[in-house]
């Protein structure tokens, strides 16, 4: 009986694979209800996980600055990338584990690691030094605990491998772009609009919440539109919208951001009168010495010659990226699943997950390094170039991105 229970736990939830006890027979009402109960629990789990991730991602940069003054924008990229690195390392481990043992075991272990890692993240301010490295470790462990427990199964034959590789590349770029966007949004708004840490967390959180609502509406519309024009055309349109969004984000004009001169002032001897000194001494106990200066740091040389990104310009770009990203993300998954066909897709889905994790590792590192050294103009120009190359790739493989059933003549496209 124990062996049967373990076998049952290791079967796919949808119960549609050869060797399954319910293969080639009608699904019972009880099995149908059980299956959808499990799916709804997964929906809730993913929703809560995404809410937690969104809350943390907006506060990482201010939190990092507060706990360790030596941390810069370049290190921020490594902190954010560590999450996906941990996820990419853990995914195959949990995948193989769930293949040979009940799913409960890797699931319970991953939840335990996530709870412990988040507790570590909450208290990284306590050590006397090296706080930024403790944060790096904590985020890596959070990603390790968040790893998927998808099964790894035997891949099917007769699949267009060129189409599979192309979708993996497209998916990598799509995740890469959004990962760098969510990484840079907080430092960018603090530099461009002289927002405080509290303002950046609040306003950027509101922006991401609005993007979430926008994505829900867009995805509902895409479901209807895909029946008329197809997934490939929608994917192409989504990439074009993303390109327009980043192009609008390029700095233009002759207005420059407010410069953060605080460090220079601290190293200079001000020419003040005796009365001003007394007034300063009287006010100093009442001032919040933990409040950091605002504006674009003078250490970033590009602040002196790069025009400001106007708020209307930024918000327009955010809206367009918020339209393009969910469309591209959904269409990539849809096309990939159709290309693979009706048989088990575990291994190929594992490749797609690894591709996305790699993108979320490289995206934050790329944007933080380029932004810190060369500024938003170079950063967003390079992103625009990457999107153009991706659109060209999609055009080259456009005719190959067809469903498995269409390729082998089971149905007409």
GROMACS .gro file of N, CA and C in nm, residues 11-133:
model
  369
   11UNK      N    1   0.282   1.060  -0.983
   11UNK     CA    2   0.217   1.077  -1.111
   11UNK      C    3   0.189   1.223  -1.139
   12UNK      N    4   0.192   1.267  -1.265
   12UNK     CA    5   0.154   1.403  -1.299
   12UNK      C    6   0.011   1.432  -1.257
   13UNK      N    7  -0.013   1.558  -1.219
   13UNK     CA    8  -0.146   1.596  -1.171
   13UNK      C    9  -0.253   1.577  -1.277
   14UNK      N   10  -0.218   1.600  -1.402
   14UNK     CA   11  -0.319   1.593  -1.508
   14UNK      C   12  -0.349   1.450  -1.551
   15UNK      N   13  -0.262   1.358  -1.510
   15UNK     CA   14  -0.291   1.218  -1.537
   15UNK      C   15  -0.305   1.183  -1.683
   16UNK      N   16  -0.217   1.234  -1.770
   16UNK     CA   17  -0.234   1.213  -1.914
   16UNK      C   18  -0.113   1.144  -1.977
   17UNK      N   19  -0.042   1.061  -1.903
   17UNK     CA   20   0.078   0.999  -1.957
   17UNK      C   21   0.062   0.849  -1.968
   18UNK      N   22   0.129   0.786  -2.065
   18UNK     CA   23   0.124   0.640  -2.076
   18UNK      C   24   0.177   0.577  -1.947
   19UNK      N   25   0.118   0.465  -1.908
   19UNK     CA   26   0.159   0.401  -1.784
   19UNK      C   27   0.077   0.447  -1.666
   20UNK      N   28   0.006   0.558  -1.681
   20UNK     CA   29  -0.081   0.606  -1.574
   20UNK      C   30  -0.198   0.510  -1.562
   21UNK      N   31  -0.243   0.487  -1.439
   21UNK     CA   32  -0.353   0.395  -1.416
   21UNK      C   33  -0.481   0.441  -1.484
   22UNK      N   34  -0.492   0.571  -1.515
   22UNK     CA   35  -0.613   0.623  -1.576
   22UNK      C   36  -0.595   0.653  -1.726
   23UNK      N   37  -0.486   0.603  -1.779
   23UNK     CA   38  -0.461   0.626  -1.922
   23UNK      C   39  -0.566   0.555  -2.007
   24UNK      N   40  -0.617   0.627  -2.104
   24UNK     CA   41  -0.715   0.572  -2.198
   24UNK      C   42  -0.851   0.539  -2.135
   25UNK      N   43  -0.880   0.588  -2.014
   25UNK     CA   44  -1.014   0.572  -1.958
   25UNK      C   45  -1.064   0.708  -1.919
   26UNK      N   46  -1.194   0.719  -1.902
   26UNK     CA   47  -1.253   0.848  -1.867
   26UNK      C   48  -1.213   0.888  -1.726
   27UNK      N   49  -1.193   1.018  -1.707
   27UNK     CA   50  -1.157   1.071  -1.576
   27UNK      C   51  -1.280   1.069  -1.485
   28UNK      N   52  -1.262   1.018  -1.365
   28UNK     CA   53  -1.373   1.012  -1.271
   28UNK      C   54  -1.400   1.150  -1.212
   29UNK      N   55  -1.521   1.168  -1.159
   29UNK     CA   56  -1.559   1.296  -1.099
   29UNK      C   57  -1.472   1.327  -0.979
   30UNK      N   58  -1.439   1.225  -0.899
   30UNK     CA   59  -1.356   1.247  -0.780
   30UNK      C   60  -1.215   1.289  -0.819
   31UNK      N   61  -1.161   1.224  -0.922
   31UNK     CA   62  -1.027   1.260  -0.967
   31UNK      C   63  -1.025   1.402  -1.024
   32UNK      N   64  -1.132   1.436  -1.095
   32UNK     CA   65  -1.143   1.572  -1.152
   32UNK      C   66  -1.142   1.677  -1.042
   33UNK      N   67  -1.221   1.654  -0.936
   33UNK     CA   68  -1.227   1.750  -0.825
   33UNK      C   69  -1.093   1.758  -0.753
   34UNK      N   70  -1.030   1.644  -0.732
   34UNK     CA   71  -0.901   1.642  -0.664
   34UNK      C   72  -0.795   1.715  -0.744
   35UNK      N   73  -0.799   1.694  -0.876
   35UNK     CA   74  -0.700   1.760  -0.963
   35UNK      C   75  -0.713   1.911  -0.957
   36UNK      N   76  -0.836   1.961  -0.965
   36UNK     CA   77  -0.855   2.106  -0.964
   36UNK      C   78  -0.832   2.165  -0.826
   37UNK      N   79  -0.855   2.087  -0.720
   37UNK     CA   80  -0.821   2.134  -0.587
   37UNK      C   81  -0.670   2.157  -0.576
   38UNK      N   82  -0.593   2.065  -0.630
   38UNK     CA   83  -0.448   2.080  -0.628
   38UNK      C   84  -0.403   2.200  -0.711
   39UNK      N   85  -0.465   2.217  -0.828
   39UNK     CA   86  -0.428   2.329  -0.915
   39UNK      C   87  -0.458   2.462  -0.848
   40UNK      N   88  -0.572   2.471  -0.780
   40UNK     CA   89  -0.608   2.598  -0.713
   40UNK      C   90  -0.512   2.627  -0.597
   41UNK      N   91  -0.469   2.523  -0.528
   41UNK     CA   92  -0.370   2.542  -0.422
   41UNK      C   93  -0.240   2.595  -0.481
   42UNK      N   94  -0.202   2.542  -0.597
   42UNK     CA   95  -0.081   2.591  -0.664
   42UNK      C   96  -0.098   2.737  -0.708
   43UNK      N   97  -0.217   2.772  -0.757
   43UNK     CA   98  -0.244   2.911  -0.793
   43UNK      C   99  -0.221   3.002  -0.672
   44UNK      N  100  -0.278   2.963  -0.557
   44UNK     CA  101  -0.265   3.045  -0.436
   44UNK      C  102  -0.120   3.054  -0.392
   45UNK      N  103  -0.049   2.941  -0.400
   45UNK     CA  104   0.092   2.940  -0.361
   45UNK      C  105   0.173   3.033  -0.448
   46UNK      N  106   0.152   3.026  -0.580
   46UNK     CA  107   0.226   3.113  -0.671
   46UNK      C  108   0.190   3.260  -0.650
   47UNK      N  109   0.062   3.286  -0.620
   47UNK     CA  110   0.020   3.423  -0.595
   47UNK      C  111   0.091   3.480  -0.473
   48UNK      N  112   0.089   3.406  -0.362
   48UNK     CA  113   0.153   3.453  -0.239
   48UNK      C  114   0.304   3.468  -0.258
   49UNK      N  115   0.364   3.375  -0.331
   49UNK     CA  116   0.508   3.382  -0.358
   49UNK      C  117   0.541   3.507  -0.440
   50UNK      N  118   0.459   3.537  -0.539
   50UNK     CA  119   0.482   3.654  -0.623
   50UNK      C  120   0.463   3.784  -0.545
   51UNK      N  121   0.363   3.785  -0.455
   51UNK     CA  122   0.343   3.904  -0.371
   51UNK      C  123   0.465   3.929  -0.284
   52UNK      N  124   0.515   3.822  -0.221
   52UNK     CA  125   0.633   3.837  -0.138
   52UNK      C  126   0.755   3.883  -0.217
   53UNK      N  127   0.773   3.827  -0.337
   53UNK     CA  128   0.886   3.866  -0.420
   53UNK      C  129   0.877   4.013  -0.459
   54UNK      N  130   0.757   4.059  -0.495
   54UNK     CA  131   0.739   4.198  -0.536
   54UNK      C  132   0.766   4.295  -0.420
   55UNK      N  133   0.722   4.257  -0.299
   55UNK     CA  134   0.748   4.342  -0.183
   55UNK      C  135   0.897   4.357  -0.158
   56UNK      N  136   0.968   4.246  -0.167
   56UNK     CA  137   1.111   4.248  -0.136
   56UNK      C  138   1.190   4.321  -0.243
   57UNK      N  139   1.157   4.298  -0.371
   57UNK     CA  140   1.239   4.351  -0.480
   57UNK      C  141   1.244   4.503  -0.479
   58UNK      N  142   1.136   4.568  -0.432
   58UNK     CA  143   1.132   4.713  -0.428
   58UNK      C  144   1.215   4.771  -0.314
   59UNK      N  145   1.234   4.692  -0.209
   59UNK     CA  146   1.302   4.744  -0.090
   59UNK      C  147   1.447   4.699  -0.078
   60UNK      N  148   1.494   4.616  -0.170
   60UNK     CA  149   1.630   4.564  -0.159
   60UNK      C  150   1.734   4.677  -0.162
   61UNK      N  151   1.722   4.770  -0.257
   61UNK     CA  152   1.822   4.875  -0.271
   61UNK      C  153   1.828   4.968  -0.150
   62UNK      N  154   1.716   5.021  -0.101
   62UNK     CA  155   1.723   5.101   0.022
   62UNK      C  156   1.773   5.021   0.141
   63UNK      N  157   1.731   4.897   0.154
   63UNK     CA  158   1.773   4.812   0.266
   63UNK      C  159   1.923   4.787   0.259
   64UNK      N  160   1.974   4.760   0.139
   64UNK     CA  161   2.116   4.736   0.120
   64UNK      C  162   2.198   4.860   0.155
   65UNK      N  163   2.151   4.978   0.114
   65UNK     CA  164   2.221   5.102   0.148
   65UNK      C  165   2.221   5.128   0.298
   66UNK      N  166   2.114   5.089   0.364
   66UNK     CA  167   2.102   5.117   0.507
   66UNK      C  168   2.191   5.026   0.592
   67UNK      N  169   2.203   4.899   0.553
   67UNK     CA  170   2.278   4.805   0.637
   67UNK      C  171   2.427   4.807   0.608
   68UNK      N  172   2.467   4.854   0.489
   68UNK     CA  173   2.609   4.853   0.453
   68UNK      C  174   2.638   4.970   0.360
   69UNK      N  175   2.708   5.070   0.413
   69UNK     CA  176   2.736   5.190   0.336
   69UNK      C  177   2.834   5.166   0.221
   70UNK      N  178   2.904   5.052   0.223
   70UNK     CA  179   3.001   5.024   0.115
   70UNK      C  180   2.936   4.964  -0.008
   71UNK      N  181   2.809   4.928   0.000
   71UNK     CA  182   2.740   4.865  -0.113
   71UNK      C  183   2.704   4.971  -0.217
   72UNK      N  184   2.728   4.942  -0.344
   72UNK     CA  185   2.694   5.033  -0.452
   72UNK      C  186   2.596   4.965  -0.547
   73UNK      N  187   2.560   5.036  -0.653
   73UNK     CA  188   2.462   4.982  -0.748
   73UNK      C  189   2.512   4.856  -0.817
   74UNK      N  190   2.643   4.843  -0.833
   74UNK     CA  191   2.698   4.723  -0.896
   74UNK      C  192   2.672   4.600  -0.810
   75UNK      N  193   2.689   4.615  -0.679
   75UNK     CA  194   2.667   4.501  -0.589
   75UNK      C  195   2.518   4.465  -0.582
   76UNK      N  196   2.431   4.565  -0.601
   76UNK     CA  197   2.288   4.538  -0.604
   76UNK      C  198   2.253   4.432  -0.708
   77UNK      N  199   2.316   4.440  -0.824
   77UNK     CA  200   2.291   4.342  -0.929
   77UNK      C  201   2.323   4.201  -0.885
   78UNK      N  202   2.434   4.184  -0.812
   78UNK     CA  203   2.471   4.052  -0.763
   78UNK      C  204   2.373   4.000  -0.658
   79UNK      N  205   2.324   4.090  -0.573
   79UNK     CA  206   2.228   4.050  -0.470
   79UNK      C  207   2.100   3.998  -0.536
   80UNK      N  208   2.049   4.070  -0.634
   80UNK     CA  209   1.926   4.029  -0.701
   80UNK      C  210   1.948   3.902  -0.783
   81UNK      N  211   2.066   3.891  -0.846
   81UNK     CA  212   2.096   3.773  -0.927
   81UNK      C  213   2.111   3.648  -0.843
   82UNK      N  214   2.152   3.662  -0.717
   82UNK     CA  215   2.176   3.545  -0.632
   82UNK      C  216   2.048   3.463  -0.612
   83UNK      N  217   1.933   3.530  -0.614
   83UNK     CA  218   1.804   3.459  -0.599
   83UNK      C  219   1.788   3.358  -0.712
   84UNK      N  220   1.806   3.402  -0.834
   84UNK     CA  221   1.787   3.313  -0.949
   84UNK      C  222   1.897   3.209  -0.959
   85UNK      N  223   2.017   3.245  -0.913
   85UNK     CA  224   2.126   3.147  -0.912
   85UNK      C  225   2.091   3.030  -0.819
   86UNK      N  226   2.041   3.064  -0.699
   86UNK     CA  227   1.999   2.959  -0.607
   86UNK      C  228   1.887   2.875  -0.664
   87UNK      N  229   1.793   2.941  -0.733
   87UNK     CA  230   1.681   2.871  -0.793
   87UNK      C  231   1.728   2.777  -0.904
   88UNK      N  232   1.822   2.822  -0.985
   88UNK     CA  233   1.870   2.742  -1.096
   88UNK      C  234   1.947   2.620  -1.046
   89UNK      N  235   2.023   2.636  -0.937
   89UNK     CA  236   2.097   2.524  -0.881
   89UNK      C  237   2.003   2.421  -0.818
   90UNK      N  238   1.901   2.469  -0.748
   90UNK     CA  239   1.813   2.380  -0.672
   90UNK      C  240   1.709   2.309  -0.758
   91UNK      N  241   1.668   2.370  -0.870
   91UNK     CA  242   1.559   2.313  -0.950
   91UNK      C  243   1.585   2.169  -0.994
   92UNK      N  244   1.700   2.138  -1.054
   92UNK     CA  245   1.722   1.998  -1.093
   92UNK      C  246   1.732   1.904  -0.974
   93UNK      N  247   1.785   1.953  -0.860
   93UNK     CA  248   1.795   1.868  -0.741
   93UNK      C  249   1.657   1.828  -0.691
   94UNK      N  250   1.569   1.929  -0.675
   94UNK     CA  251   1.433   1.899  -0.631
   94UNK      C  252   1.356   1.821  -0.736
   95UNK      N  253   1.388   1.847  -0.864
   95UNK     CA  254   1.320   1.775  -0.971
   95UNK      C  255   1.347   1.626  -0.967
   96UNK      N  256   1.476   1.589  -0.956
   96UNK     CA  257   1.510   1.448  -0.949
   96UNK      C  258   1.461   1.385  -0.819
   97UNK      N  259   1.466   1.463  -0.711
   97UNK     CA  260   1.417   1.415  -0.583
   97UNK      C  261   1.268   1.378  -0.591
   98UNK      N  262   1.190   1.465  -0.652
   98UNK     CA  263   1.046   1.439  -0.662
   98UNK      C  264   1.015   1.327  -0.760
   99UNK      N  265   1.113   1.292  -0.844
   99UNK     CA  266   1.092   1.181  -0.938
   99UNK      C  267   1.098   1.045  -0.868
  100UNK      N  268   1.176   1.036  -0.760
  100UNK     CA  269   1.199   0.908  -0.695
  100UNK      C  270   1.141   0.899  -0.554
  101UNK      N  271   1.094   1.013  -0.502
  101UNK     CA  272   1.034   1.014  -0.369
  101UNK      C  273   0.901   1.089  -0.375
  102UNK      N  274   0.818   1.077  -0.271
  102UNK     CA  275   0.693   1.155  -0.269
  102UNK      C  276   0.720   1.305  -0.280
  103UNK      N  277   0.630   1.376  -0.348
  103UNK     CA  278   0.649   1.520  -0.369
  103UNK      C  279   0.652   1.598  -0.239
  104UNK      N  280   0.592   1.541  -0.134
  104UNK     CA  281   0.587   1.613  -0.007
  104UNK      C  282   0.726   1.644   0.047
  105UNK      N  283   0.820   1.552   0.029
  105UNK     CA  284   0.952   1.569   0.088
  105UNK      C  285   1.026   1.692   0.034
  106UNK      N  286   1.049   1.703  -0.098
  106UNK     CA  287   1.117   1.823  -0.147
  106UNK      C  288   1.037   1.950  -0.123
  107UNK      N  289   0.904   1.939  -0.123
  107UNK     CA  290   0.822   2.057  -0.100
  107UNK      C  291   0.840   2.109   0.042
  108UNK      N  292   0.837   2.018   0.139
  108UNK     CA  293   0.854   2.058   0.279
  108UNK      C  294   0.993   2.115   0.302
  109UNK      N  295   1.094   2.051   0.245
  109UNK     CA  296   1.231   2.100   0.261
  109UNK      C  297   1.248   2.239   0.199
  110UNK      N  298   1.190   2.260   0.080
  110UNK     CA  299   1.203   2.390   0.014
  110UNK      C  300   1.133   2.500   0.094
  111UNK      N  301   1.017   2.466   0.154
  111UNK     CA  302   0.947   2.565   0.237
  111UNK      C  303   1.029   2.599   0.360
  112UNK      N  304   1.089   2.497   0.423
  112UNK     CA  305   1.172   2.520   0.542
  112UNK      C  306   1.291   2.610   0.509
  113UNK      N  307   1.356   2.582   0.395
  113UNK     CA  308   1.471   2.665   0.354
  113UNK      C  309   1.426   2.809   0.328
  114UNK      N  310   1.311   2.826   0.265
  114UNK     CA  311   1.260   2.960   0.236
  114UNK      C  312   1.233   3.038   0.364
  115UNK      N  313   1.171   2.973   0.462
  115UNK     CA  314   1.141   3.041   0.588
  115UNK      C  315   1.271   3.081   0.659
  116UNK      N  316   1.367   2.987   0.667
  116UNK     CA  317   1.494   3.017   0.732
  116UNK      C  318   1.570   3.128   0.660
  117UNK      N  319   1.569   3.125   0.527
  117UNK     CA  320   1.641   3.226   0.449
  117UNK      C  321   1.578   3.364   0.466
  118UNK      N  322   1.447   3.371   0.470
  118UNK     CA  323   1.381   3.500   0.491
  118UNK      C  324   1.405   3.555   0.631
  119UNK      N  325   1.415   3.466   0.729
  119UNK     CA  326   1.452   3.510   0.864
  119UNK      C  327   1.593   3.568   0.864
  120UNK      N  328   1.684   3.502   0.795
  120UNK     CA  329   1.821   3.555   0.784
  120UNK      C  330   1.821   3.691   0.715
  121UNK      N  331   1.742   3.704   0.610
  121UNK     CA  332   1.732   3.832   0.538
  121UNK      C  333   1.681   3.944   0.628
  122UNK      N  334   1.587   3.910   0.717
  122UNK     CA  335   1.529   4.011   0.806
  122UNK      C  336   1.629   4.061   0.909
  123UNK      N  337   1.733   3.981   0.939
  123UNK     CA  338   1.826   4.018   1.045
  123UNK      C  339   1.969   4.039   0.995
  124UNK      N  340   1.986   4.065   0.866
  124UNK     CA  341   2.121   4.087   0.813
  124UNK      C  342   2.181   4.219   0.862
  125UNK      N  343   2.101   4.305   0.924
  125UNK     CA  344   2.153   4.432   0.974
  125UNK      C  345   2.224   4.417   1.109
  126UNK      N  346   2.211   4.301   1.173
  126UNK     CA  347   2.265   4.283   1.307
  126UNK      C  348   2.417   4.268   1.311
  127UNK      N  349   2.481   4.190   1.221
  127UNK     CA  350   2.627   4.176   1.228
  127UNK      C  351   2.698   4.311   1.218
  128UNK      N  352   2.814   4.318   1.278
  128UNK     CA  353   2.887   4.445   1.284
  128UNK      C  354   2.951   4.482   1.151
  129UNK      N  355   2.976   4.386   1.065
  129UNK     CA  356   3.041   4.414   0.936
  129UNK      C  357   3.000   4.309   0.834
  130UNK      N  358   3.038   4.336   0.708
  130UNK     CA  359   3.012   4.245   0.596
  130UNK      C  360   2.863   4.217   0.579
  131UNK      N  361   2.779   4.313   0.612
  131UNK     CA  362   2.635   4.291   0.605
  131UNK      C  363   2.587   4.262   0.463
  132UNK      N  364   2.650   4.327   0.364
  132UNK     CA  365   2.604   4.307   0.227
  132UNK      C  366   2.624   4.163   0.181
  133UNK      N  367   2.728   4.097   0.233
  133UNK     CA  368   2.751   3.958   0.195
  133UNK      C  369   2.651   3.864   0.262
   0.00000   0.00000   0.00000
